[in-house]
Coordinates of N, CA and C in Angstrom, one line a residue:
Chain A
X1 N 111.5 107.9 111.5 CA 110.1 107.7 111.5 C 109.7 106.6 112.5
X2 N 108.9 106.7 113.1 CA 107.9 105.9 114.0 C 108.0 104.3 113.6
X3 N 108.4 103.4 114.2 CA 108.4 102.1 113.8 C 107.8 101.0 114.8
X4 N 107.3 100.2 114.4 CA 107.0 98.6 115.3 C 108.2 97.8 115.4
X5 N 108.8 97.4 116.5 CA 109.7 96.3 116.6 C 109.0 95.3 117.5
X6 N 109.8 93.8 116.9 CA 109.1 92.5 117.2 C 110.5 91.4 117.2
X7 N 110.6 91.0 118.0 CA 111.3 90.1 118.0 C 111.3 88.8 117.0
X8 N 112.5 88.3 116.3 CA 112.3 88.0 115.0 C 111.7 86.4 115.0
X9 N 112.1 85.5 116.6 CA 111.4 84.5 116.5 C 111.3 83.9 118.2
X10 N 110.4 83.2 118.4 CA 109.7 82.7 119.5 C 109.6 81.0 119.4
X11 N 110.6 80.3 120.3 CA 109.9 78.5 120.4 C 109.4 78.3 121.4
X12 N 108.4 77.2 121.6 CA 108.0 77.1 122.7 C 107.8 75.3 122.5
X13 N 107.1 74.4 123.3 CA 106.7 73.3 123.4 C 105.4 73.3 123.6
X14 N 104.4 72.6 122.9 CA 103.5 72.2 122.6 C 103.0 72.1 124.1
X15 N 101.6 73.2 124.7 CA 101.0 73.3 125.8 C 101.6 74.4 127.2
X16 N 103.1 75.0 126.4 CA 103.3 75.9 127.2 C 103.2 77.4 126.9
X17 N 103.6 78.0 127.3 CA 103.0 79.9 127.3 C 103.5 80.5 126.1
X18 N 103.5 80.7 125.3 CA 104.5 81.6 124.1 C 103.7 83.2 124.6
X19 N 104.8 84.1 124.5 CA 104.2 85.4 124.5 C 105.6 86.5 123.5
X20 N 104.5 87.0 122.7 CA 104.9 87.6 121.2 C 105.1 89.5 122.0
X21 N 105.9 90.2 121.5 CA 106.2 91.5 121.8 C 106.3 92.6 120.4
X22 N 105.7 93.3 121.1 CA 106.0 95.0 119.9 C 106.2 96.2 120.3
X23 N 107.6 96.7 120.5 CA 107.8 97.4 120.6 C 107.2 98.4 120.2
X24 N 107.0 100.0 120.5 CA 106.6 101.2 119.6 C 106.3 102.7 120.5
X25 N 106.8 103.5 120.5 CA 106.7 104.9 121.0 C 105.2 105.2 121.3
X26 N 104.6 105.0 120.2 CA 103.6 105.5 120.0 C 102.1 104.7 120.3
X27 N 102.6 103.3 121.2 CA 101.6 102.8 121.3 C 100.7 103.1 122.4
X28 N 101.3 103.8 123.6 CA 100.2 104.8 124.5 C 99.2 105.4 124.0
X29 N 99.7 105.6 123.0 CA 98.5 106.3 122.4 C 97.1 105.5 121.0
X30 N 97.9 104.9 120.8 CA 97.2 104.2 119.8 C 97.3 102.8 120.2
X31 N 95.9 102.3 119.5 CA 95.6 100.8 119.8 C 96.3 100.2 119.1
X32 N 96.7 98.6 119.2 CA 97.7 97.8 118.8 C 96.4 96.6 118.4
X33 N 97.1 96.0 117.4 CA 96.2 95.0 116.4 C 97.0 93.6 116.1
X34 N 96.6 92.3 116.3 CA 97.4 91.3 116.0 C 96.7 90.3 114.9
X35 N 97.9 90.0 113.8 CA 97.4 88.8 112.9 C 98.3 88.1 112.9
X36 N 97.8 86.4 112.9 CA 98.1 85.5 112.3 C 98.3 84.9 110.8
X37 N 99.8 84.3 110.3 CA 99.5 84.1 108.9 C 100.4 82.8 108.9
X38 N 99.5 82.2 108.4 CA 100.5 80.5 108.3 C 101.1 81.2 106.7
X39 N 101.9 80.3 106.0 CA 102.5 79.9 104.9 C 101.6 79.3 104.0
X40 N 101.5 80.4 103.0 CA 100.6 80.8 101.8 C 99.3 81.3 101.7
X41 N 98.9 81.7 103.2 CA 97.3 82.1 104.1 C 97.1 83.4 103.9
X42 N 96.3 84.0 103.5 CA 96.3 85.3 104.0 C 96.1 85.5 105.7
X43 N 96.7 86.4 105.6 CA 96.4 87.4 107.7 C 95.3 87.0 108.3
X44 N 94.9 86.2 109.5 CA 93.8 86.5 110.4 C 94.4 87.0 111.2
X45 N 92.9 87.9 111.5 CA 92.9 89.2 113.0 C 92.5 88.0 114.3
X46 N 93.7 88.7 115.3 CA 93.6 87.5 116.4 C 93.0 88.3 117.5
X47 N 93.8 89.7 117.5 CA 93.2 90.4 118.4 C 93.2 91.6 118.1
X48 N 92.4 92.6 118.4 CA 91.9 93.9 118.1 C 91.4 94.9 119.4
X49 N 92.4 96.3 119.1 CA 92.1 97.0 120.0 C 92.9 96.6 121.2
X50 N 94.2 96.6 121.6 CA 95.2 96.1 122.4 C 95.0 94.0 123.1
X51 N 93.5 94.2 123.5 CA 93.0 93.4 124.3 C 91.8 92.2 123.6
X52 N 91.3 92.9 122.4 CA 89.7 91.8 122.3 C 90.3 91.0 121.4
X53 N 89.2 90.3 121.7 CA 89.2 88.6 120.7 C 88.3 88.6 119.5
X54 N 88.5 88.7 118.6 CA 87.5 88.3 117.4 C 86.6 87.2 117.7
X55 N 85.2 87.2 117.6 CA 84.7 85.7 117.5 C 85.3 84.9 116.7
X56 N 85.4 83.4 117.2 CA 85.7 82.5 116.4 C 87.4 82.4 116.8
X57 N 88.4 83.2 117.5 CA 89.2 82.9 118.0 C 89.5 82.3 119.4
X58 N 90.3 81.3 119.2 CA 90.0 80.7 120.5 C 90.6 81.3 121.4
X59 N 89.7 81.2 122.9 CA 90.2 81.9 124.1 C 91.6 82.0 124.7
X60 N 92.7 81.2 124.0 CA 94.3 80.8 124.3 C 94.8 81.9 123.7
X61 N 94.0 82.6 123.0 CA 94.8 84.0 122.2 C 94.0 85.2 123.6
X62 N 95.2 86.1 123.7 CA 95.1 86.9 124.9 C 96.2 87.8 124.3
X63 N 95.3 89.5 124.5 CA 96.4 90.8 124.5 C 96.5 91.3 125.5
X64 N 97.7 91.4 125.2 CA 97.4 93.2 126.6 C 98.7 94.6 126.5
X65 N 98.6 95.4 126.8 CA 99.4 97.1 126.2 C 99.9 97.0 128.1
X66 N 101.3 97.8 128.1 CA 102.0 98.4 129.5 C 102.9 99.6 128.3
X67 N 102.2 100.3 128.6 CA 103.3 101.5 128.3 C 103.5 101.4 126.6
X68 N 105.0 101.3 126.0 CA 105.4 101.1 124.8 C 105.5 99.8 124.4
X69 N 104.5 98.6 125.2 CA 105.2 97.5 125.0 C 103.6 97.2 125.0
X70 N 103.6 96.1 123.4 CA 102.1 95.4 123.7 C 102.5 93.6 123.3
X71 N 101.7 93.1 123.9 CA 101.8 91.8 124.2 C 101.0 90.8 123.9
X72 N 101.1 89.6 123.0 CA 100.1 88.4 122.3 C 100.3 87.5 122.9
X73 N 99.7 87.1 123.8 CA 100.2 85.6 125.0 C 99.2 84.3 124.3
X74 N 99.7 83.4 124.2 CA 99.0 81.6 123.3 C 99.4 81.4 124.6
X75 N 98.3 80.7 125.2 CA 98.3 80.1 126.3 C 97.9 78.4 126.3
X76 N 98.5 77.7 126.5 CA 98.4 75.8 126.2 C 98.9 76.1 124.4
X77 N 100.0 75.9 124.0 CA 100.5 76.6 122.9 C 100.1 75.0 121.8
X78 N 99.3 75.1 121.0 CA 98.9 73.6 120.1 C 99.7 73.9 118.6
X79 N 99.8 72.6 118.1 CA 100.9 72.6 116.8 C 100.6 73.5 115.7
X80 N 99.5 73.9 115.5 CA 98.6 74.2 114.9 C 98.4 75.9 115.0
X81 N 99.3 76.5 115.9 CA 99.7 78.0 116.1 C 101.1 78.6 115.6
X82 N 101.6 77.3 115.0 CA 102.8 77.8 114.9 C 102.6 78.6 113.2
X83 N 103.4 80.0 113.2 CA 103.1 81.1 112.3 C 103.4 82.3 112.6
X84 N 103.5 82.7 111.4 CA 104.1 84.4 111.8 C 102.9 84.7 112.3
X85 N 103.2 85.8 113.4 CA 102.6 87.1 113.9 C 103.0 88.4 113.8
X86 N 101.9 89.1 113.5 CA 102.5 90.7 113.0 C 101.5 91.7 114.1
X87 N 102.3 92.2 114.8 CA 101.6 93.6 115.0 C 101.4 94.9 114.2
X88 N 100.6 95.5 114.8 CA 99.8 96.5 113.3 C 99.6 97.6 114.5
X89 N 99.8 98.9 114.7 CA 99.1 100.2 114.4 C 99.3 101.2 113.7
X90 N 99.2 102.4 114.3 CA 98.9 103.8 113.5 C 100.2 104.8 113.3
X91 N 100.5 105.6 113.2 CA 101.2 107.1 112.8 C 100.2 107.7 113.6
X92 N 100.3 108.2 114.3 CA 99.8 109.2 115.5 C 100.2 111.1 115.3
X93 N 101.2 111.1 114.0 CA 101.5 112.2 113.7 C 100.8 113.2 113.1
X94 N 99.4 112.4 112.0 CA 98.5 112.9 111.3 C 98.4 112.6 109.9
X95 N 99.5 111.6 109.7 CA 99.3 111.1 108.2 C 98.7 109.6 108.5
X96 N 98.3 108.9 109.4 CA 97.3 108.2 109.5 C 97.8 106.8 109.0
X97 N 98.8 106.6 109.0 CA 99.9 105.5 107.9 C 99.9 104.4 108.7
X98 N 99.1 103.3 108.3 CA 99.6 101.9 109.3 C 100.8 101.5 109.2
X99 N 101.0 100.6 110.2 CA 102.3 100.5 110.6 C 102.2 98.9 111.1
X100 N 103.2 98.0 110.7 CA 103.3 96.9 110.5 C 104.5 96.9 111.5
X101 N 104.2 95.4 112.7 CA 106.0 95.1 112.5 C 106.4 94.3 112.1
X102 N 107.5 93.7 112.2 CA 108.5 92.9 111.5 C 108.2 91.7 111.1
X103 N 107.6 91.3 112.5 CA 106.5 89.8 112.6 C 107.5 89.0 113.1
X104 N 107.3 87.7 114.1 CA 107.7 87.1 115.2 C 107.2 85.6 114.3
X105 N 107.9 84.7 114.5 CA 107.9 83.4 113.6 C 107.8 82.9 114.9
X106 N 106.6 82.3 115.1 CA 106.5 80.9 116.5 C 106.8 79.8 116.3
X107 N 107.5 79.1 116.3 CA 108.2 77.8 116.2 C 107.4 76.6 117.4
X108 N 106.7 75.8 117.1 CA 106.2 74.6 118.5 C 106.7 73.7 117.9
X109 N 107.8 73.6 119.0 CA 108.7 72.4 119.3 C 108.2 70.7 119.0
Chain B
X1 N 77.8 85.6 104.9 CA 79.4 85.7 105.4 C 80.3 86.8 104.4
X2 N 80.7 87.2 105.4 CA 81.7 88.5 104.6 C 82.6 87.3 103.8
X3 N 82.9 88.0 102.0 CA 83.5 87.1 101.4 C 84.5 88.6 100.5
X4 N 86.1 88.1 100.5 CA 86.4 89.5 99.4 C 87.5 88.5 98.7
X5 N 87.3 88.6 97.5 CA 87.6 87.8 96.4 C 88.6 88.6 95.3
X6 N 89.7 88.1 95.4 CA 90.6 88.8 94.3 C 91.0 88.6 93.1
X7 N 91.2 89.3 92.1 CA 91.9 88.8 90.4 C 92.5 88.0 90.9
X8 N 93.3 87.4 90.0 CA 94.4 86.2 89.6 C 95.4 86.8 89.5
X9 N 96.7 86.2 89.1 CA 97.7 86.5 89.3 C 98.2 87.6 87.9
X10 N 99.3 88.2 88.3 CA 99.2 89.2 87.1 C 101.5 89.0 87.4
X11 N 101.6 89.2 85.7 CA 102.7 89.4 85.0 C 103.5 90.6 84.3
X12 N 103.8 91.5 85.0 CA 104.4 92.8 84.1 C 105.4 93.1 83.9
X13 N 105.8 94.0 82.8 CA 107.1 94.1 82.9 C 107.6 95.6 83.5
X14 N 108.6 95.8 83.7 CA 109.1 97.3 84.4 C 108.8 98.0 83.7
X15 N 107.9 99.5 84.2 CA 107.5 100.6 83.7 C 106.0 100.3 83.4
X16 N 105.7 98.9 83.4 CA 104.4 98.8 83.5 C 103.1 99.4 84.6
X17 N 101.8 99.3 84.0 CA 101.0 99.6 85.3 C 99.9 97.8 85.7
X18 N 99.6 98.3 86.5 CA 99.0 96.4 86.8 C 98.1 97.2 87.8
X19 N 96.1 96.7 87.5 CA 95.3 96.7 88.6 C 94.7 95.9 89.1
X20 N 94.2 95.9 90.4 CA 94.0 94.3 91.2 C 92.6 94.6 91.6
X21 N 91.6 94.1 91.3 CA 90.2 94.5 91.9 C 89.9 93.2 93.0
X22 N 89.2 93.6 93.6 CA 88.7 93.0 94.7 C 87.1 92.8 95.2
X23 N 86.5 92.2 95.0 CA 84.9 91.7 94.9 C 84.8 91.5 96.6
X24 N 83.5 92.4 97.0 CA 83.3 91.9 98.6 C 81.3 91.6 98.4
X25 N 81.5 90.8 99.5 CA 80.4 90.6 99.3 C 79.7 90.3 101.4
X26 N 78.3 89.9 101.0 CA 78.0 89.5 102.5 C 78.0 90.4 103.7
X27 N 78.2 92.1 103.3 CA 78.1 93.2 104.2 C 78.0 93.9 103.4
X28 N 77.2 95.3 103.9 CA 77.3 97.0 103.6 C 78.6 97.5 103.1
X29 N 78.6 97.4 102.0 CA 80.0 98.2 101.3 C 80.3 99.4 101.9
X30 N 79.5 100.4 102.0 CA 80.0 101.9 102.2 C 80.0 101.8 103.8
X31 N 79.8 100.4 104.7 CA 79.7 100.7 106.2 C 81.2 100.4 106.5
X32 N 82.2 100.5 105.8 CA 83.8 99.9 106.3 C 84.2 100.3 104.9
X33 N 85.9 100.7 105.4 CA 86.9 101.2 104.8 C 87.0 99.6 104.2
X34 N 87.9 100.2 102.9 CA 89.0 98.8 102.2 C 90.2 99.0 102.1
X35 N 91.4 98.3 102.1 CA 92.7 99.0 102.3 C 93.5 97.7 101.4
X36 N 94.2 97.9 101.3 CA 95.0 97.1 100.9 C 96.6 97.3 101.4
X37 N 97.2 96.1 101.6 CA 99.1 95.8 102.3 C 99.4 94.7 101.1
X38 N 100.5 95.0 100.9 CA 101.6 93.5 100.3 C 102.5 93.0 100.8
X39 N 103.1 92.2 100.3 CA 104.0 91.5 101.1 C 105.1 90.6 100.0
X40 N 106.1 91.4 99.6 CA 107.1 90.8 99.2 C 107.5 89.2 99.2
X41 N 108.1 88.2 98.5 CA 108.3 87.3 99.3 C 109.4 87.0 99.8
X42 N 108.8 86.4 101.3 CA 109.8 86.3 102.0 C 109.8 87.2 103.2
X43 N 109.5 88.2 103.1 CA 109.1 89.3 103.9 C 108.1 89.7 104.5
X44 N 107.7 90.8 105.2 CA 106.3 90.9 106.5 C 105.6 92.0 105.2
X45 N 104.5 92.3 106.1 CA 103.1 92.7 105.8 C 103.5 94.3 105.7
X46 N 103.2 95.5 104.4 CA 103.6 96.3 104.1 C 101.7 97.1 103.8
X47 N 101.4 98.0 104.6 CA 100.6 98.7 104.1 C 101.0 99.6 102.6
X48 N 99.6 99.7 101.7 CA 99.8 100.5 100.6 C 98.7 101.6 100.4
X49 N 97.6 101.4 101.0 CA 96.7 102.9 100.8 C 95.4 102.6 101.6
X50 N 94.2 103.1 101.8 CA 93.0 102.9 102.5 C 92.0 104.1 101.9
X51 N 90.7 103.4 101.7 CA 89.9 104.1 101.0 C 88.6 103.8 102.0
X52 N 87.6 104.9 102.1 CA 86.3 104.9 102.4 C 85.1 104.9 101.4
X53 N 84.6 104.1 100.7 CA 83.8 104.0 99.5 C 82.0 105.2 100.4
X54 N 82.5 104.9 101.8 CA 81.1 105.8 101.9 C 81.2 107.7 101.0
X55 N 82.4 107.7 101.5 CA 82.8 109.8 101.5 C 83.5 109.7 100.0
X56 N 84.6 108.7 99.6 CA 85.7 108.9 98.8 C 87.3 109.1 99.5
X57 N 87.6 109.4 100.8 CA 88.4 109.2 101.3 C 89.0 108.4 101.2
X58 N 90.9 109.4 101.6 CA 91.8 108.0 100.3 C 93.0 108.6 101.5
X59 N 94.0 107.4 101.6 CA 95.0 107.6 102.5 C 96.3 106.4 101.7
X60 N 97.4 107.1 101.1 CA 98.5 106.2 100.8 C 99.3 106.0 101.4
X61 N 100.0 105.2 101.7 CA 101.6 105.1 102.0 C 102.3 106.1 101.2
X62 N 103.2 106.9 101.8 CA 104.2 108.2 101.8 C 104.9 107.5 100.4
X63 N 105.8 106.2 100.6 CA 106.3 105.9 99.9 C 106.0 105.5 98.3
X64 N 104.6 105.1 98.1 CA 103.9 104.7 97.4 C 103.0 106.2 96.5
X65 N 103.2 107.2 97.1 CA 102.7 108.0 96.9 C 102.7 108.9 95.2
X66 N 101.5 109.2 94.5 CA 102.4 109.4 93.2 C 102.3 108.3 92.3
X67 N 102.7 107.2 92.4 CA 102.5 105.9 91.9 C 101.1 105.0 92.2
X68 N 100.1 105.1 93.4 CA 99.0 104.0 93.4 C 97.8 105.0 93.8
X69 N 96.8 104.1 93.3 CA 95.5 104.6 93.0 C 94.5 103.8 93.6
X70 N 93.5 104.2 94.6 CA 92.6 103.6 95.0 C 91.4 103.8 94.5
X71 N 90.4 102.5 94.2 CA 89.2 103.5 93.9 C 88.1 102.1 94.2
X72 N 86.7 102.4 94.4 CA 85.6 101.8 94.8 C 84.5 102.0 93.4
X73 N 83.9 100.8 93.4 CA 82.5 101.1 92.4 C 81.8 100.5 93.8
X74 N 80.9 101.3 93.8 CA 79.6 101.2 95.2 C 78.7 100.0 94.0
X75 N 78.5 100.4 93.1 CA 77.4 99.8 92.5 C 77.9 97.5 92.3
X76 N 79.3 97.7 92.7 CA 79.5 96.6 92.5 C 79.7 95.8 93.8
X77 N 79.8 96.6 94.6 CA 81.0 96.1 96.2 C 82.4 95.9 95.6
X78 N 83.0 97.1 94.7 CA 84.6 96.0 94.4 C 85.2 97.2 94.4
X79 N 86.4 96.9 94.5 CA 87.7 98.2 94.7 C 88.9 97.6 94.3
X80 N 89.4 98.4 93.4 CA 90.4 98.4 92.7 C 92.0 99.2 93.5
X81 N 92.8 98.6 92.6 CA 94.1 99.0 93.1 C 95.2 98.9 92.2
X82 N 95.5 100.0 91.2 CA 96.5 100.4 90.4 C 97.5 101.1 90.6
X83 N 98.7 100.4 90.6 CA 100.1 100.3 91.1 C 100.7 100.7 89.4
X84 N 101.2 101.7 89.2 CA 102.2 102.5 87.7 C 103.6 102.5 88.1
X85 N 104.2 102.6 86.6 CA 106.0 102.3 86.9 C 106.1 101.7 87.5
X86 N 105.9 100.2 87.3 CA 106.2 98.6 87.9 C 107.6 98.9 88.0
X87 N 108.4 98.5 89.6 CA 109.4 98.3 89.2 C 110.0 96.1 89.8
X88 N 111.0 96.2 89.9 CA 111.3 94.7 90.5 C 110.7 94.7 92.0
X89 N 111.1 95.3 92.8 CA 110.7 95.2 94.0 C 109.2 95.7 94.5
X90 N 108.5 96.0 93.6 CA 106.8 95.8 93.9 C 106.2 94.4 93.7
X91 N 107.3 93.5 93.2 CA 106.7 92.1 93.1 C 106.7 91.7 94.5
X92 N 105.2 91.5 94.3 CA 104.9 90.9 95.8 C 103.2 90.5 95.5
X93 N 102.8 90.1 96.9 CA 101.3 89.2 97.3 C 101.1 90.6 97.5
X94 N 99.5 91.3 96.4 CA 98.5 92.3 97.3 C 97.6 91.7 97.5
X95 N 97.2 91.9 98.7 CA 95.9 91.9 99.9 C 95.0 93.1 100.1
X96 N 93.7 92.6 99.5 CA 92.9 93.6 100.1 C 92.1 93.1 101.4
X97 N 91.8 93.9 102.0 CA 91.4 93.4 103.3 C 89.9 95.2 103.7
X98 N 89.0 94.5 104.3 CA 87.9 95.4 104.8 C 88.7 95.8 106.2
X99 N 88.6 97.0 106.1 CA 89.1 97.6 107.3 C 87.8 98.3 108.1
X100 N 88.3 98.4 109.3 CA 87.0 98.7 110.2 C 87.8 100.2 111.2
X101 N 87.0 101.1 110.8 CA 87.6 102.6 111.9 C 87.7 103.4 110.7
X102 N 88.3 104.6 111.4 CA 88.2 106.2 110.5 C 88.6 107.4 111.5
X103 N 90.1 107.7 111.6 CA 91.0 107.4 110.8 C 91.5 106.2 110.8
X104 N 91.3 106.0 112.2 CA 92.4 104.9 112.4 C 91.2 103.5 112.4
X105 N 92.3 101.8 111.6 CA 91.5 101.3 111.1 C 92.5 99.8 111.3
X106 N 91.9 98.2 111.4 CA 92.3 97.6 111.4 C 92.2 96.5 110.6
X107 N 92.0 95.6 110.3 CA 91.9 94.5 109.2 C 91.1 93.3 109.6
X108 N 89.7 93.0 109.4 CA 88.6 92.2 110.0 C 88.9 91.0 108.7
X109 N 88.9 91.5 107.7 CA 88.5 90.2 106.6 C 89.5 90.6 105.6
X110 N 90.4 89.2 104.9 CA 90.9 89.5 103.7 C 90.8 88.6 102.7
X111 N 91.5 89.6 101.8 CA 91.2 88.7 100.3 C 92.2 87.9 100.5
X112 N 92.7 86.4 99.4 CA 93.4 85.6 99.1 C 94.6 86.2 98.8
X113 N 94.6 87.1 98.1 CA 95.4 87.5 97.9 C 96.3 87.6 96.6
X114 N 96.5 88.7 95.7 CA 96.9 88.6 94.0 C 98.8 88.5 94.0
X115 N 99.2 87.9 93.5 CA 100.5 87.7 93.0 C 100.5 88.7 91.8
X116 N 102.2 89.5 92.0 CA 102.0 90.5 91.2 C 103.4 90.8 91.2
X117 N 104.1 89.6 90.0 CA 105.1 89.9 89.3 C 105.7 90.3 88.6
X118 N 107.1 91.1 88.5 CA 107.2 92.5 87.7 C 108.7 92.1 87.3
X119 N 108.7 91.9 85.9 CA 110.2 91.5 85.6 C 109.9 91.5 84.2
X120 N 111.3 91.5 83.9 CA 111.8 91.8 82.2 C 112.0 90.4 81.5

């Protein structure tokens, strides 16, 4: 079955680039979705539709899709980002089944 | 402000059924899907079904299938989510969250989220 892979964790230092990965077959075809979840938070949406920003998210959150590979880049990385990130899309087969991945733990140094 | 507000925590034992409603408020109910994911603890974000309160459209997880129940009261903005034959590993955090698209749909706002423990 169709899956999202994410690498399980990401460090960076406080002001430098962290950039988060999801693997998936099927993402040519379908849009890719990113949340944020600190510890005990429910999910915020960071980015939507491979590339957009939600109002209210700051401009250091950045997406972007190449092929099977979609990408969450925190640019000037602040203490205050560190948290799982999950990629989210679709089943493209016709059962319409979201699809989570594994989620990527950002650690700032 | 979009606001979606969930029961409290819930206790069952195996073979039990447990449902979780969810209160939205601050937007057009029937203009956006509701869906709901869990999340084991310890573990990542697990979709479990999506409903369109405009049509009645309902979409479960394969695995879940048979066992959960989605449903919407329009008259209230709230949607419910009944999970039967509780077993151990359904204990987990459900999240309902307003989803936005049709078929395909993503997660704008969620609830806090209900604890939903299942043991003997």
């Amino acid at each position: 079955s169709y899956e999202l892979t994410q690498s399980p964790s990401v460090s960076v230092s406080p002001g430098q680039t962290a950039r988060i990965t999801c693997f998936g077959d099927e993402l040519p075809k379908q849009y890719a979705y990113w949340y944020q979840q600190k510890p005990g938070q429910a999910p915020v949406l960071v980015i939507y539709k491979d590339s957009e920003r939600p109002s209210g998210i700051p401009e250091r959150f950045s997406g972007s899709s190449s092929g099977t590979t979609v990408t969450l880049t925190i640019s000037g990385v602040q203490a205050e980002d560190e948290a799982d990130y999950y990629c989210q899309s679709a089943d493209n087969s016709g059962t319409y089944e979201v699809l989570f991945g594994g989620g990527t733990k950002l650690t700032v140094l | 402000q979009v606001q979606v507000v969930q029961t409290g925590a819930e206790v069952k034992k195996p073979g039990a059924s447990v449902k979780v409603s969810c209160k939205t408020s601050g937007y057009t109910f029937t203009h956006y899907g509701i869906s709901w994911v869990r999340q084991a603890p310890g573990q990542g974000l697990e979709w479990v079904g999506w409903t369109n309160p405009s049509n009645g459209k309902i979409n479960y997880a394969q695995k879940l299938q048979g066992r959960v129940t989605v449903t919407t009261d329009t008259s209230t903005s709230t949607a419910y989510m009944e999970l039967r034959n509780l077993r151990s590993d359904d204990t987990a955090v459900y999240y309902c969250a307003r989803s936005y698209g049709d078929p395909f749909y993503y997660f704008d706002y969620w609830g806090q989220g209900t604890l939903v423990t299942v043991s003997s």
